Amino acid sequence: MPKATDYQLPTTNYQLPTTDYPLSAQQMLIFQHARPGRRAYAQAPLTAPAADDLPAEVLRQAPPPLPEVSELDVVRHYTGLSQKNFSIDTQFYPLGSCTMKYNPRACNSLALLPQFLARHPLADADTGQGFLTCLHELQEMLKEVTGMAAVSMAPMAGAHGEFAGVAMIRAYHDARGDAARREIIVPDAAHGTNPATATMCGYTVKEIPTDRQGNVDLEALKAAVGPQTAGLMLTNPSTLGVFEKTIVAIQKIVHEAGGLTYYDGANLNAILGRVRPGDMGFDVIHMNLHKTFSTPHGGGGPGAGPVGVSERLRPFLPVPYVVQEQDSYRLARMADCPQSIGPMSAFGGNMGVLLRAWVYARMLGGKGMARVAEFAALNANYLAAELKRAGFDLAFPERRASHEFIVTLKKLKDDTGVSAMDFAKRLLDYGFHAPTTYFPMLVPECLLIEPTETESKETLDAFVAAMVAVKREAEGQPDLVKSAPHTLPARRLDDVKAARELDLVWKAA
Amino acid sequence: MPFIPHTESDVAAMLASIGAPSLDALFDEIPPDLNCGGLAGIPEGLSEMAVTRLTQERAARDGFYLNFLGAGAYEHHIPAAVWQIVTRGEFYSAYTPYQAEASQGTLQLLYEYQTMMAGLTGLDVSNASLYDGASALAEAVLMAVRASKAGIRRVLVPATVHPRYLAVARTTVKNQGIELVGVPFDPASGLTDPAALEALGAEPAAALVIPQPNFFGRLEAVDALTDWAHAHAMLAIALVNPLSLALLKPPGQWGSKGADICVGDGQPLGVPLSSGGPYFGFMTARQALVRQMPGRIVGRTVDLDGQPGFALTLQAREQHIRRSKATSNICTNQGLLVTAATLHMALLGPEGLKNVALSSHANTRALVDKLTAIPGVERVFPGPFFHEAVIRVSSPVPEVLRALRAQGILGGYDLGLDYPELAGCILVCATETRTDGDLAQYAQQLERILSRRREAPPCAYK
């Protein structure tokens, strides 16, 4: 059995100058590279006919304050900026609840085929049968993955999918004239998007507690449901990294009270090919394709948040979705489904993201998807076991980890003053992206760690070594950890100043 | 399992460490009767070579068209550098920049983006993007309602706003008891009808939406509309095509006080058509409204050494902090598209962007001149427009567009789909990417189609 001390600590792959530098080229804004009259001459017409048909009062008087730079200025500046980022392609990124797995390059290059890029969203379906065939296949595969009766891929992110789901729940109750149902039940461990979504759909939120084993408190749930219950939003495996063992009972309690059940599919990676929300009796699920189906996070999007529904919610699906008519495909519009909650975007959704997810799904196949859950679970449980062995406290040591798990640094904080945030920042110096910190909020000083299935044992071992090293530093030289990071393009940033002295837009001195 | 690196001995060692007899045992907390036993309905996996072949065949089936279709999505030249840099792994595979020190690249880029959008729209602050132009409009409506001190939940939306944007706004706001009131347009001008607006203004509203150019390409009387909104204690929400702002007066300068919020779709700034997405929505506003804004915002600050750096800020507005009281539920936005737009705007610069706008406008003018010279084609809604215009044809539009498509031409948008009173009308657009030869080809084919139909109307075949 390996011991923590056996691990080789990798050298950090983040090398930066340590000298005091004034405002160097690396820190300049694109606007500071600009010189009047400079241009990227290849990129726009050099001259253009005047708009002599337009009256002066509609015209802009001064040119927009965009930078005047050359093409090389732009390429060098933004290449330089990219190098200041951590990313999956450059670092292990064990960010819990975000599923930062490898984004296969083929998914990108095939989604960027020129015919796909050139197709206008309002062009008729007969100009896009190849594209729509891919979309329809993805839609059908997502039905199979979730066990739901129907799927719409209209939502453009997880929270957008949540909105669609809760709006459908509301449309269902409204269609039955059941106007008293005004409350959505959300466990306290839920993502913030769940309560925020309920509010956007005009509902009030009732939070219920989690028991000491990390499960939804069934007694509290029974006490919470009633004729005012519109539905329950549940993440499973939960944000605590464990499977809700009583999920069928939870679903029944809500349904017997007349509410519907929403399955937040943020953690779908953990159950692919293992269990299906449809089989568990749920009415609606959203999937984050930028998590489970490995489309890129892109520094904050675009994502895609398809929703799957049970038979009773089918009439309310957001448009468009793909319909098959004999051998051809087209996108459904409101005329096809008058009870739909409506469209969620001008042109139907994040099509290029859906294409990437389709490529990924076709490369994995059904068996490959089931392997994803197995190896995500293997990596999470291995990492949890090794960290426990190395002296870290797991939040739920007696539970099986799903695809992620929580380490609590409460004892370390009490002993040394080093917080989970300090610890996370110091991990950056070791070349590892930090785990998710301070979420879920009910575990003090928590690190939510999700290794994903695409990481090797060696990477996980190196991460354990870094965790051990930081723990030792915290015990021996806490100030070193509290003032981390030390080797990144910026040191700890002043968030208070950022919020108090708002500087959101650069102004030339 | 194409992307899983584990060897058999890795698996054995890892299971031993865990103390689990098998991979299956890792799922022993899941009630066994729930096990679905795999995904038999999903086909076998494909190699990269095989999936490449399959995808290329499907893409080839779709082919290319000569595009005169706009209606909210525009074909513009995108510099090669844009997407080569955007798809660098360090941008492409990074997460939302919550760990600021490890995300200075994305954060600085977003700060530069916010600066560019604020400058382009003439307003003070910008967020870091929303899903698309339609959802940005919906968020602007919600923001105006939040900002309404009198708690008014009624917003005026002209019928000259993109009909799909209006539909999305309805989906988004209807459950919060917000009323979107349509303002009819003058059938002679294609502009928001001032008399109708005056009548609707008798009741309080939180905001008036002002599209510029409007869905028909017409330039609305933005100064008068903005002043009217303010005189009626409403916020003015500008809905614009960002490219047009290289040429047209920025919303921050509309009327005597300027628009309060500006939204739109960023697609014309470096984002390919891609069957409708991913695009991105942008939002800028007056400083006083910044705490009502939805979505992520980046601020410039300093680090422990006093060096400049960047971080997400005003996060107390957002769902991960504020939960049910957040300004919006938005979390993931359209970051990578904003990356593209920032590079695109930097590469084009003020002159380049203006010349793209001017060339697009000149091409559309030339197209309209060529088309209206054909017997049976006339211009609808005379008066100033930007890079998109309405024509009426003497034959049924669906047939005309189908016949053009058969010749590889997307002839424009059938306005009868959304406006029954505009049956027979087509919204046409020719961006800077169209050549004189392209315009001539469209005109030649349209003339042939219309004349053939005049000579042999469909009943002749019966």
PDB file of C-alpha atoms in Angstrom, chain B residues 29-203:
ATOM      1  CA  GLU B  29     -25.254   2.305  -1.986  1.00  0.00           C
ATOM      2  CA  ILE B  30     -27.620   2.464  -4.944  1.00  0.00           C
ATOM      3  CA  PRO B  31     -30.693   0.289  -4.384  1.00  0.00           C
ATOM      4  CA  PRO B  32     -30.052  -2.712  -6.672  1.00  0.00           C
ATOM      5  CA  ASP B  33     -33.536  -2.698  -8.171  1.00  0.00           C
ATOM      6  CA  LEU B  34     -32.807   0.707  -9.689  1.00  0.00           C
ATOM      7  CA  ASN B  35     -29.900  -0.583 -11.786  1.00  0.00           C
ATOM      8  CA  CYS B  36     -30.791  -0.115 -15.449  1.00  0.00           C
ATOM      9  CA  GLY B  37     -28.075  -2.520 -16.573  1.00  0.00           C
ATOM     10  CA  GLY B  38     -26.378  -0.275 -19.133  1.00  0.00           C
ATOM     11  CA  LEU B  39     -27.557   1.669 -22.153  1.00  0.00           C
ATOM     12  CA  ALA B  40     -28.466  -0.956 -24.718  1.00  0.00           C
ATOM     13  CA  GLY B  41     -30.334   1.561 -26.859  1.00  0.00           C
ATOM     14  CA  ILE B  42     -27.221   3.593 -27.625  1.00  0.00           C
ATOM     15  CA  PRO B  43     -25.062   2.424 -30.523  1.00  0.00           C
ATOM     16  CA  GLU B  44     -21.508   1.134 -30.216  1.00  0.00           C
ATOM     17  CA  GLY B  45     -18.780   3.715 -29.887  1.00  0.00           C
ATOM     18  CA  LEU B  46     -16.898   4.964 -32.953  1.00  0.00           C
ATOM     19  CA  SER B  47     -13.240   5.726 -33.454  1.00  0.00           C
ATOM     20  CA  GLU B  48     -12.259   9.307 -34.227  1.00  0.00           C
ATOM     21  CA  MET B  49     -11.652   8.249 -37.823  1.00  0.00           C
ATOM     22  CA  ALA B  50     -15.120   6.741 -38.165  1.00  0.00           C
ATOM     23  CA  VAL B  51     -16.960   9.616 -36.498  1.00  0.00           C
ATOM     24  CA  THR B  52     -15.013  12.067 -38.661  1.00  0.00           C
ATOM     25  CA  ARG B  53     -16.106  10.273 -41.823  1.00  0.00           C
ATOM     26  CA  LEU B  54     -19.723  10.164 -40.671  1.00  0.00           C
ATOM     27  CA  THR B  55     -19.784  13.830 -39.654  1.00  0.00           C
ATOM     28  CA  GLN B  56     -18.102  15.017 -42.836  1.00  0.00           C
ATOM     29  CA  GLU B  57     -20.666  13.149 -44.917  1.00  0.00           C
ATOM     30  CA  ARG B  58     -23.505  14.793 -43.039  1.00  0.00           C
ATOM     31  CA  ALA B  59     -21.960  18.236 -43.284  1.00  0.00           C
ATOM     32  CA  ALA B  60     -21.402  17.754 -47.011  1.00  0.00           C
ATOM     33  CA  ARG B  61     -25.075  16.861 -47.433  1.00  0.00           C
ATOM     34  CA  ASP B  62     -25.981  20.274 -46.022  1.00  0.00           C
ATOM     35  CA  GLY B  63     -23.645  22.164 -48.336  1.00  0.00           C
ATOM     36  CA  PHE B  64     -23.416  25.935 -48.740  1.00  0.00           C
ATOM     37  CA  TYR B  65     -25.913  28.595 -49.812  1.00  0.00           C
ATOM     38  CA  LEU B  66     -25.567  32.129 -51.087  1.00  0.00           C
ATOM     39  CA  ASN B  67     -27.045  33.943 -48.162  1.00  0.00           C
ATOM     40  CA  PHE B  68     -29.325  37.008 -48.259  1.00  0.00           C
ATOM     41  CA  LEU B  69     -31.013  36.048 -45.019  1.00  0.00           C
ATOM     42  CA  GLY B  70     -30.488  38.113 -41.883  1.00  0.00           C
ATOM     43  CA  ALA B  71     -33.401  38.627 -39.483  1.00  0.00           C
ATOM     44  CA  GLY B  72     -31.213  38.615 -36.400  1.00  0.00           C
ATOM     45  CA  ALA B  73     -28.289  36.429 -37.563  1.00  0.00           C
ATOM     46  CA  TYR B  74     -25.753  37.821 -39.999  1.00  0.00           C
ATOM     47  CA  GLU B  75     -23.009  36.359 -42.122  1.00  0.00           C
ATOM     48  CA  HIS B  76     -19.875  38.461 -41.670  1.00  0.00           C
ATOM     49  CA  HIS B  77     -16.227  37.784 -42.300  1.00  0.00           C
ATOM     50  CA  ILE B  78     -14.507  36.441 -39.191  1.00  0.00           C
ATOM     51  CA  PRO B  79     -10.706  36.790 -39.060  1.00  0.00           C
ATOM     52  CA  ALA B  80      -8.943  33.411 -38.926  1.00  0.00           C
ATOM     53  CA  ALA B  81      -7.087  34.502 -35.801  1.00  0.00           C
ATOM     54  CA  VAL B  82     -10.334  34.786 -33.825  1.00  0.00           C
ATOM     55  CA  TRP B  83     -11.272  31.127 -33.571  1.00  0.00           C
ATOM     56  CA  GLN B  84      -7.705  29.863 -33.617  1.00  0.00           C
ATOM     57  CA  ILE B  85      -7.050  31.775 -30.407  1.00  0.00           C
ATOM     58  CA  VAL B  86     -10.495  31.150 -28.930  1.00  0.00           C
ATOM     59  CA  THR B  87     -10.033  27.386 -29.238  1.00  0.00           C
ATOM     60  CA  ARG B  88      -6.661  27.392 -27.496  1.00  0.00           C
ATOM     61  CA  GLY B  89      -7.099  24.975 -24.619  1.00  0.00           C
ATOM     62  CA  GLU B  90      -6.353  27.660 -22.044  1.00  0.00           C
ATOM     63  CA  PHE B  91      -9.506  29.551 -23.054  1.00  0.00           C
ATOM     64  CA  TYR B  92     -11.537  26.623 -24.381  1.00  0.00           C
ATOM     65  CA  SER B  93     -11.149  24.221 -21.456  1.00  0.00           C
ATOM     66  CA  ALA B  94     -11.064  26.660 -18.523  1.00  0.00           C
ATOM     67  CA  TYR B  95     -13.883  27.010 -16.043  1.00  0.00           C
ATOM     68  CA  THR B  96     -15.683  30.169 -14.974  1.00  0.00           C
ATOM     69  CA  PRO B  97     -12.988  32.356 -13.374  1.00  0.00           C
ATOM     70  CA  TYR B  98     -13.944  31.891  -9.735  1.00  0.00           C
ATOM     71  CA  GLN B  99     -10.285  31.242  -8.774  1.00  0.00           C
ATOM     72  CA  ALA B 100      -9.151  34.661  -9.859  1.00  0.00           C
ATOM     73  CA  GLU B 101      -5.395  34.104  -9.495  1.00  0.00           C
ATOM     74  CA  ALA B 102      -5.589  31.108 -11.840  1.00  0.00           C
ATOM     75  CA  SER B 103      -7.855  32.881 -14.323  1.00  0.00           C
ATOM     76  CA  GLN B 104      -6.274  36.273 -14.933  1.00  0.00           C
ATOM     77  CA  GLY B 105      -6.323  35.683 -18.690  1.00  0.00           C
ATOM     78  CA  THR B 106     -10.063  35.168 -18.927  1.00  0.00           C
ATOM     79  CA  LEU B 107     -10.745  37.893 -16.362  1.00  0.00           C
ATOM     80  CA  GLN B 108      -8.625  40.529 -18.119  1.00  0.00           C
ATOM     81  CA  LEU B 109     -10.220  39.605 -21.423  1.00  0.00           C
ATOM     82  CA  LEU B 110     -13.683  40.052 -19.894  1.00  0.00           C
ATOM     83  CA  TYR B 111     -12.679  43.442 -18.496  1.00  0.00           C
ATOM     84  CA  GLU B 112     -11.510  44.463 -21.970  1.00  0.00           C
ATOM     85  CA  TYR B 113     -14.774  43.121 -23.405  1.00  0.00           C
ATOM     86  CA  GLN B 114     -16.814  45.146 -20.882  1.00  0.00           C
ATOM     87  CA  THR B 115     -14.822  48.225 -21.847  1.00  0.00           C
ATOM     88  CA  MET B 116     -15.428  47.660 -25.564  1.00  0.00           C
ATOM     89  CA  MET B 117     -19.169  47.080 -25.127  1.00  0.00           C
ATOM     90  CA  ALA B 118     -19.600  50.082 -22.855  1.00  0.00           C
ATOM     91  CA  GLY B 119     -17.760  52.191 -25.444  1.00  0.00           C
ATOM     92  CA  LEU B 120     -19.709  50.811 -28.374  1.00  0.00           C
ATOM     93  CA  THR B 121     -23.077  51.398 -26.697  1.00  0.00           C
ATOM     94  CA  GLY B 122     -22.105  54.660 -24.993  1.00  0.00           C
ATOM     95  CA  LEU B 123     -23.101  53.395 -21.545  1.00  0.00           C
ATOM     96  CA  ASP B 124     -21.182  53.086 -18.265  1.00  0.00           C
ATOM     97  CA  VAL B 125     -21.090  49.410 -17.361  1.00  0.00           C
ATOM     98  CA  SER B 126     -21.379  46.012 -18.998  1.00  0.00           C
ATOM     99  CA  ASN B 127     -21.838  42.483 -17.743  1.00  0.00           C
ATOM    100  CA  ALA B 128     -19.859  39.499 -19.024  1.00  0.00           C
ATOM    101  CA  SER B 129     -22.686  38.134 -21.253  1.00  0.00           C
ATOM    102  CA  LEU B 130     -26.078  36.456 -21.241  1.00  0.00           C
ATOM    103  CA  TYR B 131     -27.321  33.526 -23.356  1.00  0.00           C
ATOM    104  CA  ASP B 132     -28.413  35.385 -26.493  1.00  0.00           C
ATOM    105  CA  GLY B 133     -30.043  38.608 -27.636  1.00  0.00           C
ATOM    106  CA  ALA B 134     -33.542  37.373 -26.878  1.00  0.00           C
ATOM    107  CA  SER B 135     -32.739  36.230 -23.358  1.00  0.00           C
ATOM    108  CA  ALA B 136     -30.835  39.487 -22.833  1.00  0.00           C
ATOM    109  CA  LEU B 137     -34.003  41.387 -23.709  1.00  0.00           C
ATOM    110  CA  ALA B 138     -35.932  39.249 -21.218  1.00  0.00           C
ATOM    111  CA  GLU B 139     -33.349  39.984 -18.520  1.00  0.00           C
ATOM    112  CA  ALA B 140     -33.520  43.706 -19.332  1.00  0.00           C
ATOM    113  CA  VAL B 141     -37.273  43.615 -18.797  1.00  0.00           C
ATOM    114  CA  LEU B 142     -36.803  41.890 -15.438  1.00  0.00           C
ATOM    115  CA  MET B 143     -34.118  44.392 -14.515  1.00  0.00           C
ATOM    116  CA  ALA B 144     -36.347  47.351 -15.368  1.00  0.00           C
ATOM    117  CA  VAL B 145     -39.136  45.890 -13.248  1.00  0.00           C
ATOM    118  CA  ARG B 146     -36.735  45.392 -10.316  1.00  0.00           C
ATOM    119  CA  ALA B 147     -35.576  48.977 -10.707  1.00  0.00           C
ATOM    120  CA  SER B 148     -39.118  50.326 -10.727  1.00  0.00           C
ATOM    121  CA  LYS B 149     -39.564  52.102  -7.405  1.00  0.00           C
ATOM    122  CA  ALA B 150     -43.311  52.092  -7.879  1.00  0.00           C
ATOM    123  CA  GLY B 151     -43.249  48.321  -8.409  1.00  0.00           C
ATOM    124  CA  ILE B 152     -44.757  48.527 -11.882  1.00  0.00           C
ATOM    125  CA  ARG B 153     -44.850  45.211 -13.731  1.00  0.00           C
ATOM    126  CA  ARG B 154     -45.785  46.407 -17.209  1.00  0.00           C
ATOM    127  CA  VAL B 155     -43.331  46.941 -20.074  1.00  0.00           C
ATOM    128  CA  LEU B 156     -44.056  48.305 -23.560  1.00  0.00           C
ATOM    129  CA  VAL B 157     -42.591  46.282 -26.430  1.00  0.00           C
ATOM    130  CA  PRO B 158     -43.048  47.545 -30.004  1.00  0.00           C
ATOM    131  CA  ALA B 159     -44.209  45.089 -32.658  1.00  0.00           C
ATOM    132  CA  THR B 160     -41.068  46.091 -34.566  1.00  0.00           C
ATOM    133  CA  VAL B 161     -38.986  44.096 -32.070  1.00  0.00           C
ATOM    134  CA  HIS B 162     -37.810  40.740 -33.436  1.00  0.00           C
ATOM    135  CA  PRO B 163     -40.880  38.488 -32.957  1.00  0.00           C
ATOM    136  CA  ARG B 164     -38.734  35.670 -31.618  1.00  0.00           C
ATOM    137  CA  TYR B 165     -37.217  37.960 -29.018  1.00  0.00           C
ATOM    138  CA  LEU B 166     -40.681  38.902 -27.861  1.00  0.00           C
ATOM    139  CA  ALA B 167     -41.659  35.213 -27.613  1.00  0.00           C
ATOM    140  CA  VAL B 168     -38.592  34.430 -25.504  1.00  0.00           C
ATOM    141  CA  ALA B 169     -39.236  37.419 -23.263  1.00  0.00           C
ATOM    142  CA  ARG B 170     -42.774  36.138 -22.714  1.00  0.00           C
ATOM    143  CA  THR B 171     -41.523  32.651 -21.794  1.00  0.00           C
ATOM    144  CA  THR B 172     -39.116  34.207 -19.325  1.00  0.00           C
ATOM    145  CA  VAL B 173     -41.244  36.794 -17.544  1.00  0.00           C
ATOM    146  CA  LYS B 174     -44.794  35.471 -17.660  1.00  0.00           C
ATOM    147  CA  ASN B 175     -44.522  33.492 -14.419  1.00  0.00           C
ATOM    148  CA  GLN B 176     -43.569  36.622 -12.506  1.00  0.00           C
ATOM    149  CA  GLY B 177     -46.779  38.414 -13.390  1.00  0.00           C
ATOM    150  CA  ILE B 178     -45.099  40.853 -15.754  1.00  0.00           C
ATOM    151  CA  GLU B 179     -47.174  42.145 -18.635  1.00  0.00           C
ATOM    152  CA  LEU B 180     -45.539  42.772 -22.002  1.00  0.00           C
ATOM    153  CA  VAL B 181     -47.710  45.193 -23.935  1.00  0.00           C
ATOM    154  CA  GLY B 182     -47.318  45.323 -27.704  1.00  0.00           C
ATOM    155  CA  VAL B 183     -47.044  48.689 -29.453  1.00  0.00           C
ATOM    156  CA  PRO B 184     -48.315  48.520 -33.062  1.00  0.00           C
ATOM    157  CA  PHE B 185     -46.308  49.863 -35.980  1.00  0.00           C
ATOM    158  CA  ASP B 186     -47.419  52.316 -38.608  1.00  0.00           C
ATOM    159  CA  PRO B 187     -48.110  50.213 -41.736  1.00  0.00           C
ATOM    160  CA  ALA B 188     -46.921  53.043 -43.951  1.00  0.00           C
ATOM    161  CA  SER B 189     -43.510  53.482 -42.368  1.00  0.00           C
ATOM    162  CA  GLY B 190     -42.726  50.247 -40.544  1.00  0.00           C
ATOM    163  CA  LEU B 191     -41.937  52.346 -37.483  1.00  0.00           C
ATOM    164  CA  THR B 192     -43.412  52.318 -33.981  1.00  0.00           C
ATOM    165  CA  ASP B 193     -46.661  54.253 -34.152  1.00  0.00           C
ATOM    166  CA  PRO B 194     -46.358  57.382 -31.953  1.00  0.00           C
ATOM    167  CA  ALA B 195     -50.120  57.769 -31.561  1.00  0.00           C
ATOM    168  CA  ALA B 196     -50.539  54.175 -30.397  1.00  0.00           C
ATOM    169  CA  LEU B 197     -47.624  54.634 -28.026  1.00  0.00           C
ATOM    170  CA  GLU B 198     -49.175  57.763 -26.578  1.00  0.00           C
ATOM    171  CA  ALA B 199     -52.393  55.888 -25.861  1.00  0.00           C
ATOM    172  CA  LEU B 200     -50.558  53.002 -24.175  1.00  0.00           C
ATOM    173  CA  GLY B 201     -48.508  55.463 -22.142  1.00  0.00           C
ATOM    174  CA  ALA B 202     -51.615  56.621 -20.333  1.00  0.00           C
ATOM    175  CA  GLU B 203     -51.073  53.727 -17.927  1.00  0.00           C
TER     176      GLU B 203
END
